Short mmCIF file of C-alpha atoms in Angstrom, two decimals:
data_model
loop_
_atom_site.label_atom_id
_atom_site.label_comp_id
_atom_site.label_asym_id
_atom_site.label_seq_id
_atom_site.Cartn_x
_atom_site.Cartn_y
_atom_site.Cartn_z
CA MET A 1 11.38 -1.39 43.86
CA ARG A 2 8.24 1.60 43.32
CA ILE A 3 7.66 3.98 45.97
CA VAL A 4 4.45 6.54 44.78
CA ILE A 5 3.87 8.99 46.35
CA ALA A 6 -0.05 9.06 47.52
CA VAL A 7 -2.61 10.57 45.89
CA GLY A 8 -3.52 12.42 49.51
CA LEU A 9 0.23 13.82 49.57
CA GLY A 10 -1.66 17.29 49.07
CA LEU A 11 -2.76 16.90 52.69
CA LEU A 12 0.84 17.09 53.86
CA LEU A 13 1.69 20.66 52.21
CA PRO A 14 0.71 23.41 54.47
CA LEU A 15 -2.31 25.29 53.58
CA THR A 16 -1.36 28.03 51.71
CA VAL A 17 0.04 25.69 49.24
CA GLN A 18 -2.84 22.77 49.55
CA ALA A 19 -5.58 25.72 49.06
CA GLN A 20 -4.25 26.61 45.62
CA SER A 21 -3.85 23.32 45.03
CA ARG A 22 -5.11 20.38 42.93
CA ASN A 23 -5.25 16.28 44.38
CA PRO A 24 -1.33 15.91 41.90
CA ARG A 25 -3.15 13.23 40.64
CA ASP A 26 -5.55 15.02 39.26
CA LEU A 27 -3.92 17.80 38.33
CA ALA A 28 -1.28 16.10 36.02
CA GLN A 29 -4.65 14.35 34.53
CA ASP A 30 -6.70 17.66 33.47
CA ALA A 31 -2.77 19.65 32.89
CA ILE A 32 -0.85 18.85 29.26
CA ILE A 33 1.86 16.74 29.65
CA VAL A 34 4.61 16.88 27.14
CA ASP A 35 8.05 14.56 27.60
CA THR A 36 10.31 15.25 25.32
CA HIS A 37 12.74 11.73 25.41
CA ILE A 38 11.14 8.75 25.79
CA ASP A 39 13.42 5.85 23.72
CA ALA A 40 10.94 3.02 23.07
CA PRO A 41 11.71 2.98 19.67
CA SER A 42 14.59 1.39 19.32
CA GLU A 43 13.54 -0.65 22.30
CA LEU A 44 11.33 -2.17 19.88
CA LEU A 45 13.84 -3.10 17.56
CA SER A 46 15.46 -4.95 20.59
CA HIS A 47 12.54 -6.36 21.72
CA TRP A 48 8.88 -5.93 19.81
CA ASN A 49 6.08 -5.22 22.75
CA ASP A 50 2.99 -4.80 21.91
CA LEU A 51 3.09 -0.78 23.85
CA GLY A 52 -0.74 -0.62 23.73
CA GLU A 53 -1.42 -3.34 26.14
CA ALA A 54 0.80 -3.25 29.83
CA THR A 55 4.27 -4.05 29.04
CA PRO A 56 6.19 -4.45 32.79
CA SER A 57 9.76 -4.64 31.02
CA ARG A 58 9.50 -1.24 30.39
CA GLU A 59 8.91 1.76 31.41
CA PHE A 60 6.31 3.28 28.47
CA ASP A 61 3.24 1.98 27.32
CA TYR A 62 -0.47 2.70 27.21
CA PRO A 63 -1.42 2.47 30.28
CA ARG A 64 0.93 3.88 32.41
CA ALA A 65 0.77 6.83 30.35
CA ARG A 66 -2.79 7.32 31.59
CA GLU A 67 -2.52 6.41 34.98
CA GLY A 68 0.28 9.18 34.88
CA GLY A 69 -1.94 11.84 32.77
CA LEU A 70 1.19 12.00 29.57
CA ASP A 71 -0.45 13.48 26.75
CA VAL A 72 2.23 13.80 24.02
CA ALA A 73 5.05 11.33 24.07
CA PHE A 74 8.12 12.87 22.06
CA MET A 75 9.45 9.01 20.49
CA SER A 76 13.10 9.00 20.31
CA ILE A 77 14.39 7.45 16.58
CA TYR A 78 17.76 6.94 18.32
CA THR A 79 21.40 6.09 15.96
CA SER A 80 24.28 5.72 17.24
CA PRO A 81 27.39 7.20 15.58
CA ASP A 82 28.49 3.33 14.70
CA GLU A 83 25.32 3.62 12.05
CA ASP A 84 26.29 6.76 10.39
CA ALA A 85 29.82 5.42 9.60
CA ALA A 86 28.39 2.44 8.40
CA GLY A 87 25.95 4.30 6.59
CA THR A 88 22.85 2.91 7.69
CA ALA A 89 21.18 5.68 9.95
CA TRP A 90 18.96 6.24 7.54
CA GLN A 91 17.23 2.70 7.28
CA THR A 92 17.18 2.98 11.30
CA ALA A 93 15.97 5.86 11.34
CA ASN A 94 12.76 5.48 9.19
CA THR A 95 12.33 1.51 10.51
CA GLN A 96 11.70 3.02 13.68
CA ILE A 97 8.94 5.79 12.40
CA ASP A 98 7.27 2.57 11.24
CA ALA A 99 7.66 0.71 14.37
CA VAL A 100 6.01 3.93 15.68
CA GLU A 101 3.17 4.60 12.89
CA ALA A 102 1.85 0.60 13.55
CA MET A 103 1.55 1.58 16.97
CA VAL A 104 -0.66 4.10 15.94
CA ALA A 105 -2.40 1.55 13.69
CA ARG A 106 -2.74 -1.08 16.03
CA HIS A 107 -4.57 1.39 18.58
CA PRO A 108 -6.33 3.80 17.04
CA ASP A 109 -8.33 4.39 20.26
CA LYS A 110 -5.36 4.78 21.83
CA PHE A 111 -2.48 6.48 20.16
CA ALA A 112 -2.24 8.75 17.49
CA ILE A 113 0.28 11.06 15.73
CA LEU A 114 1.02 14.55 16.94
CA ARG A 115 1.89 16.90 13.74
CA SER A 116 1.10 20.14 15.09
CA PRO A 117 0.75 21.63 18.74
CA ALA A 118 -3.07 22.86 17.14
CA ASP A 119 -4.41 19.41 17.44
CA VAL A 120 -3.70 18.72 20.44
CA GLU A 121 -6.53 18.97 22.16
CA LYS A 122 -8.46 17.49 19.24
CA LEU A 123 -6.62 14.59 18.91
CA ARG A 124 -5.96 13.58 23.36
CA LYS A 125 -9.77 13.30 23.72
CA GLY A 126 -11.51 9.91 23.97
CA GLY A 127 -7.48 9.51 26.17
CA ARG A 128 -5.25 9.28 23.21
CA VAL A 129 -1.41 9.35 24.22
CA LEU A 130 -0.12 11.38 21.27
CA LEU A 131 2.99 10.05 19.41
CA THR A 132 5.75 12.81 17.60
CA PRO A 133 9.25 11.74 16.19
CA GLY A 134 11.83 13.11 18.07
CA MET A 135 15.34 12.26 16.28
CA GLU A 136 17.86 11.23 18.66
CA ASN A 137 21.25 12.30 15.96
CA GLY A 138 21.61 13.96 12.58
CA ALA A 139 23.16 11.10 11.27
CA PRO A 140 20.41 10.22 8.94
CA ILE A 141 20.74 13.24 6.90
CA GLY A 142 23.97 12.10 5.57
CA ASP A 143 24.79 14.92 3.55
CA ASP A 144 21.91 15.35 1.77
CA LEU A 145 20.46 18.53 3.35
CA SER A 146 16.62 17.75 1.69
CA LYS A 147 16.15 14.68 4.26
CA LEU A 148 14.92 17.41 6.78
CA ALA A 149 12.07 18.12 4.58
CA ALA A 150 11.63 14.37 4.34
CA PHE A 151 11.75 13.10 7.88
CA HIS A 152 9.66 16.47 8.92
CA ALA A 153 7.25 15.24 5.88
CA ARG A 154 7.34 12.03 8.68
CA GLY A 155 6.52 13.62 11.36
CA VAL A 156 9.50 14.34 13.30
CA ARG A 157 9.68 17.64 15.05
CA TYR A 158 13.02 17.57 16.76
CA ILE A 159 16.54 16.48 15.80
CA THR A 160 19.26 16.12 18.26
CA LEU A 161 22.20 17.00 16.38
CA ALA A 162 23.93 15.66 17.36
CA HIS A 163 24.77 12.40 20.48
CA SER A 164 28.10 10.55 21.52
CA ALA A 165 30.48 11.42 18.65
CA ALA A 166 30.88 14.07 16.56
CA ASN A 167 29.55 14.45 13.12
CA ARG A 168 28.58 15.70 10.16
CA ILE A 169 27.07 18.19 12.06
CA SER A 170 28.51 19.13 15.40
CA ASP A 171 30.32 17.69 17.66
CA SER A 172 29.02 16.10 21.24
CA SER A 173 29.67 17.08 24.35
CA TYR A 174 30.92 13.52 25.27
CA GLN A 175 33.73 13.50 23.09
CA LEU A 176 37.17 14.56 24.57
CA GLU A 177 38.22 15.43 21.49
CA LYS A 178 36.70 18.25 19.72
CA LYS A 179 35.82 17.76 15.52
CA TRP A 180 34.68 20.74 14.12
CA GLY A 181 35.13 23.35 17.18
CA GLY A 182 31.01 23.89 17.10
CA LEU A 183 29.08 23.13 14.28
CA SER A 184 30.35 22.32 11.69
CA PRO A 185 29.93 24.35 8.43
CA PHE A 186 27.44 21.89 6.87
CA GLY A 187 25.78 22.13 10.15
CA GLU A 188 25.11 25.77 9.88
CA GLN A 189 23.08 24.90 6.68
CA VAL A 190 21.55 22.43 8.71
CA VAL A 191 20.84 25.15 11.03
CA ALA A 192 19.01 26.96 8.78
CA GLU A 193 17.00 24.03 7.42
CA MET A 194 16.05 23.48 10.77
CA ASN A 195 14.05 26.05 10.92
CA ARG A 196 13.20 27.06 7.59
CA VAL A 197 10.85 22.76 7.60
CA GLY A 198 9.84 23.60 11.40
CA ILE A 199 11.55 20.86 12.77
CA MET A 200 12.82 22.56 16.49
CA VAL A 201 16.65 22.35 16.91
CA ASP A 202 17.82 20.37 19.98
CA VAL A 203 20.00 20.96 21.26
CA SER A 204 21.29 18.01 24.37
CA HIS A 205 24.12 15.61 23.79
CA LEU A 206 26.20 18.95 22.07
CA SER A 207 29.32 20.46 22.93
CA ASP A 208 29.22 24.18 24.52
CA ASP A 209 30.93 25.39 22.13
CA ALA A 210 28.36 23.87 19.59
CA ILE A 211 25.30 25.08 21.64
CA ARG A 212 26.91 28.74 21.07
CA ASP A 213 26.87 28.18 17.54
CA VAL A 214 23.68 26.66 17.27
CA LEU A 215 21.83 29.87 18.97
CA ARG A 216 24.44 31.96 16.72
CA VAL A 217 22.96 31.26 13.35
CA THR A 218 19.80 29.75 14.97
CA ASP A 219 15.71 32.48 13.82
CA VAL A 220 14.10 30.81 16.63
CA PRO A 221 13.85 29.94 19.91
CA VAL A 222 15.42 26.09 20.67
CA ILE A 223 15.24 23.30 22.91
CA ALA A 224 17.37 20.69 25.03
CA SER A 225 15.47 17.77 24.78
CA HIS A 226 16.80 16.25 27.87
CA SER A 227 19.52 17.99 29.58
CA GLY A 228 20.65 18.33 33.79
CA MET A 229 21.75 21.26 34.92
CA ARG A 230 25.70 21.80 34.90
CA HIS A 231 25.69 22.98 38.14
CA PHE A 232 24.95 19.79 40.09
CA THR A 233 27.08 17.92 37.87
CA PRO A 234 30.60 20.47 37.78
CA GLY A 235 32.51 19.49 34.81
CA PHE A 236 29.89 17.36 33.05
CA GLU A 237 29.31 18.89 29.88
CA ARG A 238 26.66 16.91 28.71
CA ASN A 239 24.67 19.01 31.14
CA ILE A 240 23.79 22.48 30.04
CA SER A 241 25.81 25.49 31.91
CA ASP A 242 24.03 27.81 33.48
CA GLU A 243 25.53 30.93 30.37
CA LEU A 244 23.89 28.74 27.97
CA ALA A 245 20.88 28.04 30.28
CA LYS A 246 20.42 31.67 30.18
CA ALA A 247 21.19 31.55 26.10
CA VAL A 248 18.80 29.72 25.57
CA ALA A 249 15.98 31.12 27.47
CA ALA A 250 16.93 34.36 26.07
CA GLU A 251 16.00 33.26 22.61
CA GLY A 252 13.32 32.25 24.35
CA GLY A 253 13.65 28.64 24.42
CA VAL A 254 12.60 25.63 26.77
CA VAL A 255 15.37 23.43 28.88
CA GLN A 256 14.12 20.04 29.05
CA LEU A 257 14.76 18.25 32.66
CA VAL A 258 15.89 15.33 32.15
CA PHE A 259 15.60 12.08 34.85
CA GLY A 260 18.10 9.73 34.45
CA THR A 261 20.34 9.39 38.07
CA ALA A 262 23.17 10.08 35.34
CA PHE A 263 22.20 13.20 34.69
CA VAL A 264 21.57 14.58 38.58
CA ASN A 265 23.15 13.06 40.90
CA PRO A 266 26.63 14.13 41.00
CA LYS A 267 28.73 10.41 41.48
CA ALA A 268 26.52 9.21 38.92
CA ALA A 269 27.71 12.13 36.42
CA SER A 270 31.35 12.03 37.80
CA ASP A 271 31.74 8.44 37.48
CA LEU A 272 30.23 8.79 33.42
CA THR A 273 32.52 10.84 32.65
CA ALA A 274 35.25 8.37 34.42
CA TYR A 275 33.91 6.37 31.59
CA PHE A 276 33.97 8.07 28.75
CA LYS A 277 38.01 8.45 28.79
CA ALA A 278 38.28 5.05 30.37
CA GLU A 279 37.14 3.80 26.89
CA SER A 280 38.45 6.63 24.58
CA ASP A 281 42.31 5.05 26.42
CA PHE A 282 40.39 0.92 25.71
CA GLU A 283 40.56 1.85 22.64
CA ARG A 284 43.28 4.07 22.04
CA GLU A 285 45.34 0.73 23.22
CA ASN A 286 43.20 -1.88 21.34
CA ALA A 287 44.67 0.32 18.14
CA ALA A 288 48.05 -0.08 19.08
CA LEU A 289 48.09 -3.54 20.27
CA ALA A 290 45.96 -4.53 17.06
CA LYS A 291 48.78 -2.17 14.92
CA ALA A 292 51.65 -4.22 17.01
CA GLY A 293 49.83 -8.14 15.40
CA LYS A 294 49.53 -9.13 19.74
CA PRO A 295 45.88 -9.35 20.82
CA VAL A 296 42.96 -6.61 21.62
CA ARG A 297 41.02 -6.82 24.83
CA SER A 298 37.44 -7.54 24.55
CA LYS A 299 35.28 -4.71 25.21
CA ASP A 300 32.56 -6.69 27.07
CA GLU A 301 35.09 -7.75 29.99
CA PHE A 302 36.04 -3.41 29.53
CA GLU A 303 32.42 -2.86 30.43
CA LYS A 304 31.60 -5.37 32.84
CA ALA A 305 34.79 -5.09 34.66
CA TRP A 306 33.43 -0.99 34.48
CA LYS A 307 30.27 -1.64 35.80
CA ASP A 308 31.15 -3.87 38.27
CA ALA A 309 33.90 -0.74 39.79
CA HIS A 310 31.20 1.90 39.40
CA PRO A 311 27.18 1.11 41.17
CA VAL A 312 25.19 3.06 39.71
CA PRO A 313 24.00 4.85 43.19
CA VAL A 314 20.20 5.15 44.90
CA THR A 315 18.51 8.42 43.30
CA HIS A 316 15.89 10.45 44.69
CA ILE A 317 12.64 12.63 43.58
CA ASP A 318 14.38 15.20 45.26
CA ALA A 319 17.17 15.79 42.34
CA VAL A 320 14.93 16.64 39.76
CA LEU A 321 13.28 18.37 42.34
CA ASP A 322 16.32 20.05 43.27
CA GLN A 323 17.12 20.78 39.23
CA ILE A 324 13.73 22.13 38.30
CA ASP A 325 14.30 24.38 41.29
CA TYR A 326 17.45 25.86 40.59
CA ALA A 327 16.40 25.90 36.68
CA VAL A 328 13.43 28.15 36.96
CA LYS A 329 15.39 30.89 39.88
CA LEU A 330 18.28 30.76 37.17
CA ILE A 331 16.09 30.98 33.69
CA GLY A 332 12.15 31.45 34.77
CA VAL A 333 9.72 28.63 34.96
CA ASP A 334 8.45 30.23 31.48
CA HIS A 335 11.96 27.70 30.31
CA VAL A 336 11.92 24.70 32.49
CA GLY A 337 10.04 22.04 31.29
CA ILE A 338 10.29 17.60 31.50
CA GLY A 339 12.14 15.30 29.39
CA SER A 340 12.73 12.16 31.75
CA ASP A 341 14.87 9.65 29.06
CA PHE A 342 12.61 6.89 30.13
CA ASP A 343 12.97 3.51 28.37
CA GLY A 344 16.68 4.83 27.68
CA VAL A 345 18.74 4.70 30.66
CA SER A 346 18.56 1.57 31.54
CA GLY A 347 16.82 1.38 34.22
CA ASN A 348 18.91 3.58 36.56
CA LEU A 349 16.57 6.72 37.09
CA PRO A 350 15.20 7.73 40.19
CA VAL A 351 12.82 5.45 42.77
CA GLU A 352 9.61 8.11 42.79
CA LEU A 353 9.97 7.95 39.14
CA ARG A 354 10.39 4.68 37.04
CA SER A 355 7.71 5.32 34.72
CA VAL A 356 5.12 7.14 32.70
CA ALA A 357 2.92 6.31 35.90
CA ASP A 358 4.85 8.33 38.19
CA TYR A 359 4.21 11.57 36.74
CA PRO A 360 2.07 12.92 39.94
CA ASN A 361 4.52 12.09 42.11
CA LEU A 362 6.54 15.03 40.38
CA VAL A 363 3.35 16.88 40.49
CA ALA A 364 3.20 16.21 44.33
CA GLY A 365 6.64 17.39 44.84
CA LEU A 366 6.20 20.23 43.10
CA GLN A 367 3.81 21.54 44.86
CA LYS A 368 5.44 20.75 48.23
CA ARG A 369 8.24 22.70 46.89
CA GLY A 370 5.32 25.55 46.23
CA HIS A 371 5.28 26.12 42.99
CA SER A 372 1.59 26.95 42.15
CA ASP A 373 -0.32 24.67 39.65
CA ALA A 374 0.10 27.89 36.91
CA ASP A 375 3.54 26.89 36.63
CA ILE A 376 3.73 23.36 36.98
CA ARG A 377 1.58 23.65 33.84
CA LYS A 378 4.00 25.51 32.43
CA ILE A 379 6.68 22.68 33.65
CA LEU A 380 5.05 19.29 32.26
CA GLY A 381 4.85 20.93 28.94
CA GLY A 382 3.21 24.00 28.18
CA ASN A 383 6.26 26.19 27.60
CA LEU A 384 7.49 23.21 25.49
CA LEU A 385 4.41 23.68 23.38
CA ARG A 386 5.14 27.40 23.27
CA VAL A 387 8.44 26.77 21.63
CA TRP A 388 7.09 24.34 18.83
CA SER A 389 4.32 27.01 18.00
CA GLN A 390 7.09 29.42 17.76
CA VAL A 391 9.23 26.87 15.27
CA GLU A 392 5.91 26.05 13.65
CA LYS A 393 4.69 29.65 12.71
CA ALA A 394 8.11 31.36 11.43
CA ALA A 395 8.71 28.30 9.10
CA GLN A 396 8.58 28.39 5.74
CA HIS A 397 7.05 25.94 3.17
#
């Protein structure tokens, strides 16, 4: 299903752009590409693969990462609300970090753990892909602020404060009924402690009020590790609003734009919003049936019926390029990056952005739309590395 934009696409560009632009594949190889959201670790726990070798069933592996020019891959350490409720999030998170470390130990010539942006140039020599844990959902820290320093010691360099439901820290954008009205009192302490130890605060998945609270509390720039622009998906709180994107940028932060169809295609985003409402209604109806002693409906049947009625629309790379163009005009090129969500959206991606081999297609598209190579380098990774450096420098160890 993959459509690869030919390396020679530069021949189709206006002469004024072509004269100052490198071949897109060469630029992707030379630039430092930082993708802030790849869900390989949770996939490894569900089915082990040696990602140092070609793994066609996944969207991230070493051969395709090098083909695409990827240098720094933030490995998503994801835990679910159910694991939070069961008290197993800490265990799951540490197991996933172990999986990342095992990849590096198995292939030290192909991978390395990146703990500081200052080490990128040194560690990427020899064609290594650098892996950094980024924790998706703050649930693994439980009620213990000291676990932030413990996870920092394990290499975690950003934490998405919540995921698809409110936790002890923050409200989620997905949850219809908000628990805290933003951050919890404990969540404010979490943000301050993350600033202190040098972990970037990630506002993707948070409610609007929670993002406002984060920006009020933080002393350093923050990131949105994998968000779309809500301008294209009205009413979809999971994507960041213009107001909040500008606020993140005003504090020096960066919005890492996502590739997943559900975030960049208006129809898919509308369906996802409707899904969460339907799921909430389903759970409420089942609870009422159980209370009345009646048989409950099957969740698997609910999921199948929903998917059958809402097929994922085919989406192309222009949807992602539109997001980048809009964000650059809105908040400035110094505050835009990429966080693909590879291996995290069940293959629901633009046709031309199917895996980590396809970053050159993004480069070619940006060049065709008139972005300079210098600005493309910023978008591909320079901006994220700047914010990471600022957070690291401000930390008090």
